[in-house]
Short mmCIF file of C-alpha atoms and ligand atoms in Angstrom, two decimals:
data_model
loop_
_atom_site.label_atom_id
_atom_site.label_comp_id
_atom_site.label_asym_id
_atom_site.label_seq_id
_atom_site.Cartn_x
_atom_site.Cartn_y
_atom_site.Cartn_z
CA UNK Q 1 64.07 99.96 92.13
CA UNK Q 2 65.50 103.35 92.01
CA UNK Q 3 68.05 104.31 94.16
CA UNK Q 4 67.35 106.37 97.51
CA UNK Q 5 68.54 109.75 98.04
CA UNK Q 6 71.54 108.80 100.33
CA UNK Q 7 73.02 106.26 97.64
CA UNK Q 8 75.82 106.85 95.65
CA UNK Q 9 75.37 107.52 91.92
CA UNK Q 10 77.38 108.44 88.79
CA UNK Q 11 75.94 111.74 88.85
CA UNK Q 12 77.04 112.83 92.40
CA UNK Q 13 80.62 110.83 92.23
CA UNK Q 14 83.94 112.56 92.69
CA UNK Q 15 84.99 111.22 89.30
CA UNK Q 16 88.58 109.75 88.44
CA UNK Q 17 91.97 110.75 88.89
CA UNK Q 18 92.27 110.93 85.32
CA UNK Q 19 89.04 112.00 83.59
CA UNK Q 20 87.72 109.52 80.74
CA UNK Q 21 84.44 109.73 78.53
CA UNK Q 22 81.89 107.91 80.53
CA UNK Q 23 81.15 104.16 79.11
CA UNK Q 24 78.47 103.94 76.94
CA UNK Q 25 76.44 100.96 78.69
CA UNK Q 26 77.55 101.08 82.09
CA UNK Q 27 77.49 102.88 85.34
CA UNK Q 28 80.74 104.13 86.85
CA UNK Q 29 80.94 102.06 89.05
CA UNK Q 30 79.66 99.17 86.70
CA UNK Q 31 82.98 100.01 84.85
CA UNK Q 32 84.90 99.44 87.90
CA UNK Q 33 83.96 96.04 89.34
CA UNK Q 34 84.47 95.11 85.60
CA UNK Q 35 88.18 96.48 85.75
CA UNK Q 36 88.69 94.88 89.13
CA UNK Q 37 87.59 91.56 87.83
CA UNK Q 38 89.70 91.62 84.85
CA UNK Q 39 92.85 92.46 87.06
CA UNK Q 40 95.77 90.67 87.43
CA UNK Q 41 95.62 90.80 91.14
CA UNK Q 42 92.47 89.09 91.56
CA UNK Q 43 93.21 86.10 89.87
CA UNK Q 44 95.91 86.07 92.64
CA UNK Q 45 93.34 85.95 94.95
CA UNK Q 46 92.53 82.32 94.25
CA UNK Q 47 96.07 81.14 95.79
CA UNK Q 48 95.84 83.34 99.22
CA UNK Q 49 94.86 82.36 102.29
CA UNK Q 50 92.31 83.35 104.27
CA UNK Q 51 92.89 81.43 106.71
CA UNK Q 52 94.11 77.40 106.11
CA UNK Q 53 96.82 77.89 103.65
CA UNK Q 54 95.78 77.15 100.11
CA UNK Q 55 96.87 73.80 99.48
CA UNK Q 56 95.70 72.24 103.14
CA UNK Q 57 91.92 71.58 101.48
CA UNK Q 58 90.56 71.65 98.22
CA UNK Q 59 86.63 73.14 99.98
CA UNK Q 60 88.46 76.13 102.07
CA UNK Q 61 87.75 79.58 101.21
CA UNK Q 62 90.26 81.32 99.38
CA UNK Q 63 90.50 84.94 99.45
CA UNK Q 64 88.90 84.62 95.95
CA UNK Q 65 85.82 82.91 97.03
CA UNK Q 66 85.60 84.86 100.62
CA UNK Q 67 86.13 87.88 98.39
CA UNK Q 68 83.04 86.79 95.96
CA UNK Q 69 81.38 85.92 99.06
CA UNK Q 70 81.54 89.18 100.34
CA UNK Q 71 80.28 90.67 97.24
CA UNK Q 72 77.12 88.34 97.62
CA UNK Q 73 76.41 89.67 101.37
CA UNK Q 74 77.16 92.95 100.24
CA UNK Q 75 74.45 93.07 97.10
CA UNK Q 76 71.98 91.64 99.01
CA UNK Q 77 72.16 94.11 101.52
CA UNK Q 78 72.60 97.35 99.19
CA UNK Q 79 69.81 96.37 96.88
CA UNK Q 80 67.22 96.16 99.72
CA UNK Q 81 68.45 99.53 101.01
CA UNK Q 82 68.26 100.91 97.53
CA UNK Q 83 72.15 101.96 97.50
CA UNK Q 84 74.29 101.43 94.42
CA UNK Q 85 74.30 97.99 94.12
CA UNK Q 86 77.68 97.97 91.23
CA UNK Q 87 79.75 100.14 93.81
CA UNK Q 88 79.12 97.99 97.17
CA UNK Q 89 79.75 95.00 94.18
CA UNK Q 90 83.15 96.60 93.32
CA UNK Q 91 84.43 97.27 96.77
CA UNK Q 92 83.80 94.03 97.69
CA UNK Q 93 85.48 92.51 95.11
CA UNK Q 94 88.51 94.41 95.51
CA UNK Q 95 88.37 95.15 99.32
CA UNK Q 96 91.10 92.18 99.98
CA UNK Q 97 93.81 93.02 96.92
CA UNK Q 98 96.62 94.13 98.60
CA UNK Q 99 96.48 91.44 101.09
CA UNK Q 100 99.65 89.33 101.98
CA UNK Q 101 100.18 85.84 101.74
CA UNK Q 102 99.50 84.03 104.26
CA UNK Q 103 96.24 86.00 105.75
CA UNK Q 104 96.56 88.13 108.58
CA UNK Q 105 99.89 86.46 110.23
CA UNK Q 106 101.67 87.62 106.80
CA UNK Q 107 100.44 90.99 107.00
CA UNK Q 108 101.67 91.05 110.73
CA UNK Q 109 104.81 89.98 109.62
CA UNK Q 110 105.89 92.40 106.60
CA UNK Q 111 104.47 95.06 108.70
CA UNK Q 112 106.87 93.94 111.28
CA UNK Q 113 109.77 94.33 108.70
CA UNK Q 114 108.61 97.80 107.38
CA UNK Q 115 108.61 99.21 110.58
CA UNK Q 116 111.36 101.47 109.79
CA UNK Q 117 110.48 101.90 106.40
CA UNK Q 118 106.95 103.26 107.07
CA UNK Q 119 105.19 100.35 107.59
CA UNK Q 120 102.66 97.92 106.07
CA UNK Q 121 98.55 97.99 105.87
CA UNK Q 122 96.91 95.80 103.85
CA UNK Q 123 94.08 98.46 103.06
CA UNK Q 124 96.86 100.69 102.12
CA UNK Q 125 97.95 98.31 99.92
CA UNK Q 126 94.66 97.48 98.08
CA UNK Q 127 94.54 101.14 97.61
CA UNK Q 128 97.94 100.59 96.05
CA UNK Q 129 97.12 98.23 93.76
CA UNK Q 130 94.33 99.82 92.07
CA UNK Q 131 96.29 103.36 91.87
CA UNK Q 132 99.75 102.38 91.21
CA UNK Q 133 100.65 98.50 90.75
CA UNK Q 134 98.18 97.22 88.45
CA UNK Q 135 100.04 97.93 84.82
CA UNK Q 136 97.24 97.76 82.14
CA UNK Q 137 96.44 100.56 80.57
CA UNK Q 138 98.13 102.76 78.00
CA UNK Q 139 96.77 106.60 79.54
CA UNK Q 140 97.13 105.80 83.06
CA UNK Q 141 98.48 103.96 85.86
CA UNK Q 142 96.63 101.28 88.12
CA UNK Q 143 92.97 100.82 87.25
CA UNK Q 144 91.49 104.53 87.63
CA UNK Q 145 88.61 103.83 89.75
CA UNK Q 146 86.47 106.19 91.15
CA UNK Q 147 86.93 108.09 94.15
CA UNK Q 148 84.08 106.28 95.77
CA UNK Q 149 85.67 102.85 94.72
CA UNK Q 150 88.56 104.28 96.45
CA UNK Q 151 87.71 105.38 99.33
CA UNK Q 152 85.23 102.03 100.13
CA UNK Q 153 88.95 100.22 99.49
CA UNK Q 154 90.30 102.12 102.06
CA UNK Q 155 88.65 100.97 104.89
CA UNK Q 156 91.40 101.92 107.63
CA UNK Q 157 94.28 104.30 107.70
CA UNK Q 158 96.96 105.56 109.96
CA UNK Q 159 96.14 109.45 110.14
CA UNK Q 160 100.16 109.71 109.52
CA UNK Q 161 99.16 107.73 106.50
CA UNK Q 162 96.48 109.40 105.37
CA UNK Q 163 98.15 113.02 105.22
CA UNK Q 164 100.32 111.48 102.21
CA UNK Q 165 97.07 110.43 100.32
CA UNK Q 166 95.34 114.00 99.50
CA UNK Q 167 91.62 114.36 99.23
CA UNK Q 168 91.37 109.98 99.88
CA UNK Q 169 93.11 110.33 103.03
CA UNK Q 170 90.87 113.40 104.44
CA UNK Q 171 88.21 111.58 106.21
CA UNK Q 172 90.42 109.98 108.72
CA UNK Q 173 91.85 113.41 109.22
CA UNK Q 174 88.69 115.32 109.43
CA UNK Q 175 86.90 112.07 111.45
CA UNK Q 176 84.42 112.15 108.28
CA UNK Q 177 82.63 108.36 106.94
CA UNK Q 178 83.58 106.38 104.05
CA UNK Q 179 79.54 105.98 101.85
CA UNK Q 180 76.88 103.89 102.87
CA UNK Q 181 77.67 101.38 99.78
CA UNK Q 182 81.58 101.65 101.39
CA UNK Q 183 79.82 100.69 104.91
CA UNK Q 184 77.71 97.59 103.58
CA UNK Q 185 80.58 96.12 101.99
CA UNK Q 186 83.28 96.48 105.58
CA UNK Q 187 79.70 94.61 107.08
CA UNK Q 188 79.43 92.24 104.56
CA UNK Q 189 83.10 91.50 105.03
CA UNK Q 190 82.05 90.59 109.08
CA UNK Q 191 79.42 88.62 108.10
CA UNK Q 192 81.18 86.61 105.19
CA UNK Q 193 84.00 85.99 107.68
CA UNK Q 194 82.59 84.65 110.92
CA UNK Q 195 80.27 82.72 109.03
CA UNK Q 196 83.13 81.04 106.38
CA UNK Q 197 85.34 80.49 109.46
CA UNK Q 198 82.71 78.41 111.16
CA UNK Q 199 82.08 76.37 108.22
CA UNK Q 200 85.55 75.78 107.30
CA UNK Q 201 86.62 75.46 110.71
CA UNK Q 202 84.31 72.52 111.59
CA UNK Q 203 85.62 71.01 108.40
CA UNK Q 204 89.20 71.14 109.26
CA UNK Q 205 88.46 69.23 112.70
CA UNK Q 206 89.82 72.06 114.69
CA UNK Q 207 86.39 73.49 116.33
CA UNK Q 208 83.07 71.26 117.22
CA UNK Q 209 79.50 71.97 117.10
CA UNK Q 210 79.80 71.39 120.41
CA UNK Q 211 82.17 74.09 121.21
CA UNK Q 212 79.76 76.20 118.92
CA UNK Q 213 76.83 75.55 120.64
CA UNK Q 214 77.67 77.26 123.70
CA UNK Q 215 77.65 80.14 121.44
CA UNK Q 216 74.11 82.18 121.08
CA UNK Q 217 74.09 82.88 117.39
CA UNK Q 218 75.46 79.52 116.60
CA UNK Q 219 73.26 77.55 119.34
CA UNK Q 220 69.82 79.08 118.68
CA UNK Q 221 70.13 77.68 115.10
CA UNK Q 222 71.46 74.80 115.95
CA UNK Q 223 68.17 74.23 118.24
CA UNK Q 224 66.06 75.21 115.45
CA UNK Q 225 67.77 73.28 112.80
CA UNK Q 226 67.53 70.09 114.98
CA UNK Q 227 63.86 70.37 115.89
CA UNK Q 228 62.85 70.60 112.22
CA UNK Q 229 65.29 68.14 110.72
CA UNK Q 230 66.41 65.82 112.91
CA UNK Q 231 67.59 63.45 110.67
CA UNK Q 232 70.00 64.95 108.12
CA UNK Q 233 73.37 64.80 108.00
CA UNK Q 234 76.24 66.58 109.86
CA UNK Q 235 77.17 68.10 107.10
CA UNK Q 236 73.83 69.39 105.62
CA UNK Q 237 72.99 70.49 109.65
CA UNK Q 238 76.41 72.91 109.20
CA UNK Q 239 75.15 74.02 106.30
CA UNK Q 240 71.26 75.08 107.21
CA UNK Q 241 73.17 76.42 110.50
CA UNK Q 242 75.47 78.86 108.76
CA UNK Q 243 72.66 79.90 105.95
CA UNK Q 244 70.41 80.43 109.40
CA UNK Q 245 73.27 82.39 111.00
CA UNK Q 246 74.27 84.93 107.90
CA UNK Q 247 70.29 85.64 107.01
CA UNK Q 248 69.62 86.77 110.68
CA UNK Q 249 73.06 89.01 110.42
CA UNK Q 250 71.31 90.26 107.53
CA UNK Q 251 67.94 90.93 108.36
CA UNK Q 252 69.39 92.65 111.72
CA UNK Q 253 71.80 94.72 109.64
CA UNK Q 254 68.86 96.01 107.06
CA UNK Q 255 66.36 96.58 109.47
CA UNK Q 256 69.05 98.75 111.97
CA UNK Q 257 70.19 100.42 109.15
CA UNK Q 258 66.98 101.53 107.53
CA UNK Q 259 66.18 102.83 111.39
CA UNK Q 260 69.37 104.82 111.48
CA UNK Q 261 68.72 106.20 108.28
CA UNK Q 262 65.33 107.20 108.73
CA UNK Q 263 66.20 108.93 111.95
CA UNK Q 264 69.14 110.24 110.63
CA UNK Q 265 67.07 112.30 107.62
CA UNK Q 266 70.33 112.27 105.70
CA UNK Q 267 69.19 113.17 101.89
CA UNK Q 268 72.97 112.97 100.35
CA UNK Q 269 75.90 111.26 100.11
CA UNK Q 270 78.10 114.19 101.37
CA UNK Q 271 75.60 114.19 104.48
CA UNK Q 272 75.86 110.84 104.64
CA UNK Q 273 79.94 111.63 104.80
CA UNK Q 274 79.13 114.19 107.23
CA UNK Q 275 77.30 112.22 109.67
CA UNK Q 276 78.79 111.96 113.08
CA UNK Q 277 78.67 107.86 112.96
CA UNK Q 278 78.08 105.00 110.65
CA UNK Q 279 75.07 104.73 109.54
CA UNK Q 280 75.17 100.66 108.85
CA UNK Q 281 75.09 98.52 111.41
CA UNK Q 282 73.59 95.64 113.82
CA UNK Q 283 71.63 96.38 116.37
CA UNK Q 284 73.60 96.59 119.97
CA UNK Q 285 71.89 93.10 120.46
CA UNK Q 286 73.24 91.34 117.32
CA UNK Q 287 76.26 93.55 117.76
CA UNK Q 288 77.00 91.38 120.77
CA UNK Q 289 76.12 87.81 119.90
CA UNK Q 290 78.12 88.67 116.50
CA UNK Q 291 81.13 89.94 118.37
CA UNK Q 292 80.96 86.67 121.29
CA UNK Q 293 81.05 84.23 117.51
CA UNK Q 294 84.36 86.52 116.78
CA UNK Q 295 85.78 86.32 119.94
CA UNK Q 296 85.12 82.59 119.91
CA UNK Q 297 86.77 82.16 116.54
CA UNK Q 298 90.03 84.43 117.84
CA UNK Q 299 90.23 81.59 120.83
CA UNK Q 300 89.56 78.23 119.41
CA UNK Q 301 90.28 78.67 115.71
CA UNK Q 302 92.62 81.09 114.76
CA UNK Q 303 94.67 80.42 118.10
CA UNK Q 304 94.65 76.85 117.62
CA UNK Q 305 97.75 75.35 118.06
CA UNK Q 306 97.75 73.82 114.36
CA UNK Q 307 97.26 77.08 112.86
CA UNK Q 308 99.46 78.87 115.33
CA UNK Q 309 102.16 76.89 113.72
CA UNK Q 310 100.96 77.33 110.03
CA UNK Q 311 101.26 80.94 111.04
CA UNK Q 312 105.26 80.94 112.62
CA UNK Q 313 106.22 79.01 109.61
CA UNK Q 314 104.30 82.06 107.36
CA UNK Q 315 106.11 84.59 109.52
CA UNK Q 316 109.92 83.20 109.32
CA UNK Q 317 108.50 83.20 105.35
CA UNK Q 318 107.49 86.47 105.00
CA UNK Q 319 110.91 87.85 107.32
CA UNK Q 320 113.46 85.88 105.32
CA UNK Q 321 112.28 86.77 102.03
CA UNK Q 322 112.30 90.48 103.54
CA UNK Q 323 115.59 90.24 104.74
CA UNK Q 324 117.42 88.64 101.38
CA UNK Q 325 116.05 91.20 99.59
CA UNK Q 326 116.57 93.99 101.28
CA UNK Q 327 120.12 92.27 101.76
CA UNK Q 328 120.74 92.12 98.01
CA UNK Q 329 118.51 93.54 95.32
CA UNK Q 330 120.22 91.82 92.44
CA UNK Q 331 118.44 88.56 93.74
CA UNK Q 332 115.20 90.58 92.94
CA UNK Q 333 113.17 89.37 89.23
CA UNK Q 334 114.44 91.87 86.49
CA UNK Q 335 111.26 94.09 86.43
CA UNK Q 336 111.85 94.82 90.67
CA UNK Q 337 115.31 95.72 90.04
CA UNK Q 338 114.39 98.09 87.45
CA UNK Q 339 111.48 99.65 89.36
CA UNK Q 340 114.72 100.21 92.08
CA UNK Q 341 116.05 101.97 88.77
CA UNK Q 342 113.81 103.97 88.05
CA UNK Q 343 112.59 104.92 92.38
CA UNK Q 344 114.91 107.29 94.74
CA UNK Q 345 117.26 104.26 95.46
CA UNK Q 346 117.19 104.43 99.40
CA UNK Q 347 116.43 102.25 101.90
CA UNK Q 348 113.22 104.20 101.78
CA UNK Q 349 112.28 103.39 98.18
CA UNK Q 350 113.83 100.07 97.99
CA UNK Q 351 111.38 98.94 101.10
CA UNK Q 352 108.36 99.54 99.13
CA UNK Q 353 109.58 97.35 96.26
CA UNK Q 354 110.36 94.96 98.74
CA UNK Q 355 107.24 94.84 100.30
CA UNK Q 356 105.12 94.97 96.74
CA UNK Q 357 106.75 92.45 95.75
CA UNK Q 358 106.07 90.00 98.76
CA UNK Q 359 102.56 91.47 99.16
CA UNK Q 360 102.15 90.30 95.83
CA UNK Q 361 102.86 87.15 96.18
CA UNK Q 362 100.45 83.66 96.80
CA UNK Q 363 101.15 81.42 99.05
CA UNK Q 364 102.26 78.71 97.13
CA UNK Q 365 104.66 81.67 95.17
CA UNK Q 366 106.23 83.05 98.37
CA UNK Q 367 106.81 78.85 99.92
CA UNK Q 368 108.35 77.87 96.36
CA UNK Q 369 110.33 81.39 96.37
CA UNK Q 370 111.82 80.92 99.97
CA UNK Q 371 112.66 77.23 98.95
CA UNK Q 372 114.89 78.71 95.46
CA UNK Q 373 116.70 81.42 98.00
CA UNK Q 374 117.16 79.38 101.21
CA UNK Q 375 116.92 75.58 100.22
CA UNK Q 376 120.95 74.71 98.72
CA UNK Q 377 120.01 71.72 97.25
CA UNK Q 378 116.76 73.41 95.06
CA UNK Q 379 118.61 74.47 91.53
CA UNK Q 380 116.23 76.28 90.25
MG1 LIG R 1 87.99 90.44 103.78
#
């Protein structure tokens, strides 16, 4: 299918930071999933949380699977509203990068450190990664995506943030939005989310179908799935549930989407930018049953007391490492100290080693790392 008007291609993109000759069998943006993949900080991925720390369960989603996950959604959804499939494929894939350990309680908690030291955002960092701390290539730093890679990867930014970034930065200056393909994938994100969280969170024990019923986009499946197979399993009911839940997300997003579009009459990706809204989205209806599920999982799941404490232990991680660090940089690996070196040496500079260095990190890295600072009796 060819792509519509409004979609992103090679010909209309903003191009690299550092101009290459175009690949000889690929889009663009082909080119960039393919560099994302092969990066080191995906495979990290695998050993971050999203949100039961990696080693509770062998069957909970990883940021690597959520992440792939995403991607899935994300295709789906771009290919039926003829956008560039590859570039909603590459933001997905990369969306997460510069995330923490420890999910969203270890982002809370190095941004909590970096407060006087500019701060931390995970969607900052992601853009970080791919620009700056990915170490690969001999003409250039970071992964030299394309500006529309880019700027799907930067979702959110601080408009203090975004004057540092140049032409990235200016749409949350100049209230402008990300592409459609860039939209999809932040959807796709939602939907990959709520409906992981369910799963994973009826696994764990910590949230019931019965809870879940109460709640519309959850119970009206559950209703259906019960009528027509009454006699399968728990676990294969969960399943048909949650495959229920993400194609109605789906179906709502297209169909809202296509109406926006149409009414909108954009023909362009710049009008597309221009536009005073997003152009993706649920309709108000699904908007609301989709944000009672999120509100649900904020209460029950990610509030529950057994991940509450999974989450202070992540913190008091995330601050000591911090702290030691920022208390001694010779108990930094050799190739921090040196970026120290080689940086401004201030409290400034020495920060943002800091905090690449932790952001870096898995969780099982950062828990065996605290144990060789803080634990006397562990030698090595
Ligand atoms: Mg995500």
């Amino acid at each position: 299918m060819p792509l519509a008007p409004f979609a992103a291609s090679d010909a209309a993109s903003r191009g690299r930071r550092h101009s290459e000759v175009a690949p000889a069998y690929r889009s663009e943006y082909q080119r960039d999933r393919d560099r994302i993949v092969h990066c080191g900080a995906f495979r990290r991925l695998e050993y971050k949380t999203q949100v039961f720390v990696n080693h509770e369960g062998d069957l909970f989603r990883t940021r690597l699977t959520h992440s792939i996950e995403v991607a899935q959604i994300g295709r789906s959804i771009a290919r039926t509203l003829q956008l560039n499939e590859d570039l909603t494929e590459a933001i997905s894939l990369a969306h997460d990068l510069g995330h923490t350990p420890f999910g969203h309680s270890g982002q809370d908690a190095l941004n909590a450190c970096m407060q006087e030291y500019g701060g931390f955002e995970h969607n900052l960092q992601s853009l970080r990664v791919v620009d700056v701390l990915e170490e690969r290539y001999a003409e250039f730093p970071g992964l030299n995506l394309t500006f529309e890679s880019r700027e799907g990867i930067l979702k959110h930014c601080s408009v203090k943030n975004a004057e540092q970034l140049g032409d990235i930065g200016r749409r949350f200056i100049e209230k402008q939005q990300a592409s459609l393909e860039a939209q999809v994938a932040n959807l796709a994100d939602e939907i990959a989310y709520n409906n992981h969280d369910v799963d994973d969170g009826l696994r764990s024990g910590l949230i019931t179908i019965d809870q879940l019923r109460e709640i519309r986009l959850f119970g009206k499946q559950y209703d259906e799935v019960v009528k027509r197979h009454p006699g399968v399993t728990e676990r294969v009911r969960i399943h048909e549930i949650v495959r229920r839940m993400i194609n109605r997300l789906v179906v709502d997003l297209v169909d809202e989407s296509r109406r926006r579009l149409t009414a909108s009459q954009v023909q362009s990706i710049d009008e597309v930018r221009a536009a005073g809204s997003s152009l993706i989205g649920f309709s108000d209806a699904m908007r609301d049953e989709s944000l009672e599920l999120k509100r649900f999982l904020r209460t029950a799941l990610y509030n529950h007391y057994r991940v509450r404490r999974m989450t202070r232990k992540a913190e008091q991680i995330v601050a000591d490492l911090f702290q030691v660090f920022m208390g001694d940089r010779r108990l930094l690996p050799p190739q921090f100290q040196d970026k120290l070196e080689a940086g401004q040496g201030d409290a400034l500079a020495r920060a943002r080693v800091v905090a690449d260095y932790i952001a870096g990190m898995t969780d099982r890295y950062a828990i065996r790392e605290h144990k060789r600072l803080f634990d006397p009796v562990e030698l090595t």
